[in-house]
Amino acid sequence: MNAFERAFVYLNDPFNWTRTDGLGIGTLLREHLVISVIAVLLAMVIALPVGVALGHSGRGSGFIVALSNVSRAIPTLALLTIFAVTPIGFGNRATTIALAVFAIPPILTNTFVGFREVDRDVREAARAMGMSTRQVVFRAEFPLAVPLVMTGIRTAAVQVVATAGLAALVGGGGLGRLINLGFGQSDYGEVVAGAILVAVLALLTELVLVVVSWALTPGQKRLPFTQRRRASGVPEPTAAGVPL
Amino acid sequence: MADNWSTILRYLGEHVRLTIAAVVIGALIALPLALLARRSRWLAGPVLGVSTIVYTIPSLALFAVLTPFTGLSVTTVLIGLVAYSLVILVRNFLAGLMAVPEDVREAARGMGYGKVRLFVQVELPLAVPAFMAGLRIATVSTVALATVGVIVGHGGLGQLIVGGFNANFYRAEIVTGALGCVLLALFADLLLAGLERAVTPWTRVQT
């Protein structure tokens, strides 16, 4: 049996899903999701207001560019350990904070760019119609910025789900533990099973958020998957997209 | 003290070798792919689509899946790193080539440039800034990603991070590894920025 067949066997054994010693796939999956969701929400709470404020005023572009460049250079593993060596200690709390820090740059940069790119004329027209600053931000700029803001959140969420797998290397929980344990026992079936689970979860996250961002984008709706690509095939710009 | 330095230098060396090899191999594969994708718009969609999917696959999972085939070797890490650098490089190479204005191409053709000369003397220089931007992003993120190679025992400076973690949370070692990565990434970025400046003298001409 090669590793993939063994992974298949591993994934089909109900015992591996429901065992209660903290290593059941169900438990680890829940742990993985809880860590990821909290991290992304935490990052959104911090990054969205800052991104909106900076994007609306158009200031701080130097800071944003520097942030998105530097964030690419920080090794994930290092970030995951940095909070662990502070008084926060090891475990899931340190992991969650590290992942939140990790998710801030993509959300912040995309929100900033989204609000920044709103046409000047639109902004002035909204103001001329008597909208207050708050109304301009929420009723004119926000709907136009939604696609980019959602791209940022999507990038961040997929990164977080993927990176949460690394947490097991430094004492955290989540699906990465299967990979780590498998390596420890030279059980490559378990390793591949864990890898497949993390990869599928990351792809599902991407898929779900594509649908969500399609639903949230105001205006004429076309199904995201039937949409024709622009004929030129120009690659869309990615903001701070580090694959993990 | 001297002992630590030899360890650090060994891991640093591995890190640098992995990064250079991954980016160079990635660039060598990416250029023909980008040229192919530009030639037919039917290929551009799949090439960009595949690269988006590769992006979502976690590095840990990729290394783990490769292990049964390539073992606990440097090859495993290298294949993973090349795959990720490829994703960034193809996008940027393609964007750079597409950004060459059609007028310029027409003018060159009108002056009797053949396909090869058009590419080497006109399109390539114009696309250099986009190429270099791609190389810089790919290099920096490869430096960061190489640390994950620790899962198969070839993670360069990542070895220090996890090693320190396993050695009863030895903070000095963890911080050395982490800081080393960041400094290496910044140094590589500066080096490539300097190279870009050197190969595009025309962007500095005062008007």
XYZ file of C-alpha atoms in Angstrom, chain A residues 3-4 69-70 72-79 81-82 84-87 90 154 158 161-163 165-172 176 179-180 183 188 191-192 194-196 198-199 202-203 206 229 231-238 241-244, chain B residues 41 44-46 48-49 52-65 67-69 72 84 88 90-92 94-95 98 137 140-141 143-145 147-148 150-152 158 161-162 165-166 169 171 174-175 177-179 181-182 185-186 189:
120
model
C 0.886 6.464 1.313
C -2.194 7.631 -0.566
C 6.263 44.384 1.659
C 7.555 43.650 5.123
C 5.897 39.058 2.991
C 9.336 38.691 4.519
C 8.247 37.545 7.957
C 8.537 33.803 8.195
C 5.306 32.289 9.408
C 7.014 29.915 11.752
C 8.835 32.801 13.387
C 5.619 34.734 13.891
C 6.734 31.378 17.937
C 7.146 35.063 18.773
C 4.773 31.945 22.440
C 8.063 33.225 23.874
C 6.303 36.198 25.502
C 4.258 35.842 28.710
C 2.435 28.414 24.238
C -10.610 35.969 1.368
C -7.243 31.177 3.200
C -6.540 28.312 7.471
C -3.390 27.155 5.688
C -1.046 28.585 8.311
C -1.702 23.870 10.017
C 1.791 25.022 10.936
C 0.771 25.738 14.521
C 1.213 22.091 15.417
C 4.956 22.429 14.802
C 5.159 24.837 17.728
C 2.757 23.248 20.143
C -0.603 24.491 18.880
C -1.529 20.156 11.558
C 0.829 15.794 9.900
C 3.226 16.350 12.761
C 6.024 12.429 10.700
C 2.989 8.697 5.957
C 0.703 12.601 7.124
C -0.997 12.577 3.739
C -3.696 15.432 7.396
C -2.316 17.233 4.366
C -5.404 16.420 2.323
C -5.841 20.969 5.471
C -5.704 21.523 1.705
C -8.304 25.843 2.556
C -9.916 25.301 -0.841
C -11.767 30.034 -0.734
C -12.743 35.839 -18.196
C -10.446 38.119 -23.145
C -7.024 39.693 -22.647
C -6.242 37.383 -19.747
C -4.423 40.076 -17.810
C -3.600 38.718 -14.361
C -5.441 40.428 -11.553
C -3.162 42.136 -9.073
C -2.657 40.395 -5.787
C -0.527 37.310 -1.322
C 1.879 34.933 0.299
C 1.082 31.308 -0.385
C 1.317 29.124 2.636
C -5.563 33.545 -24.888
C -3.759 32.263 -20.375
C -6.939 31.300 -18.474
C -5.795 27.824 -17.387
C -3.598 31.744 -14.274
C -6.307 29.462 -12.904
C -4.538 30.491 -8.183
C -5.256 26.961 -6.997
C -1.608 26.271 -6.137
C -1.763 29.439 -4.049
C -4.445 27.983 -1.788
C -2.579 24.755 -1.042
C -0.839 25.069 2.325
C 2.927 24.616 2.165
C 2.896 22.133 5.004
C 0.377 20.000 3.125
C 2.382 20.243 -0.102
C 5.607 19.146 1.576
C 3.759 16.379 3.386
C 2.192 15.013 0.209
C 7.351 13.185 1.132
C 6.231 9.650 0.209
C 7.792 10.164 -3.245
C 13.034 13.443 3.804
C 5.165 28.580 -5.138
C 4.236 34.441 -8.525
C 4.359 33.462 -14.183
C 1.803 36.106 -13.180
C 4.352 38.883 -13.096
C 2.828 37.648 -18.099
C 1.751 41.036 -16.762
C 1.268 42.240 -21.748
C 8.303 39.081 -4.354
C 11.243 37.306 -0.283
C 8.369 34.882 0.106
C 12.934 32.972 2.136
C 9.938 32.996 4.463
C 8.533 29.718 3.142
C 11.450 27.684 7.063
C 8.513 25.292 6.676
C 11.840 21.979 8.752
C 9.067 19.380 8.647
C 11.322 17.194 6.480
C 13.583 27.264 10.320
C 13.261 28.100 15.253
C 11.856 24.629 15.773
C 11.302 25.240 20.476
C 12.113 21.615 21.074
C 11.733 26.740 24.581
C 14.285 31.639 23.295
C 14.173 30.858 18.289
C 14.797 34.578 18.000
C 16.289 31.914 13.528
C 13.375 34.325 13.154
C 15.506 37.452 12.981
C 15.058 35.067 8.176
C 13.826 38.637 8.236
C 14.778 38.566 3.184
C 15.522 42.281 3.492
C 15.283 42.398 -1.576
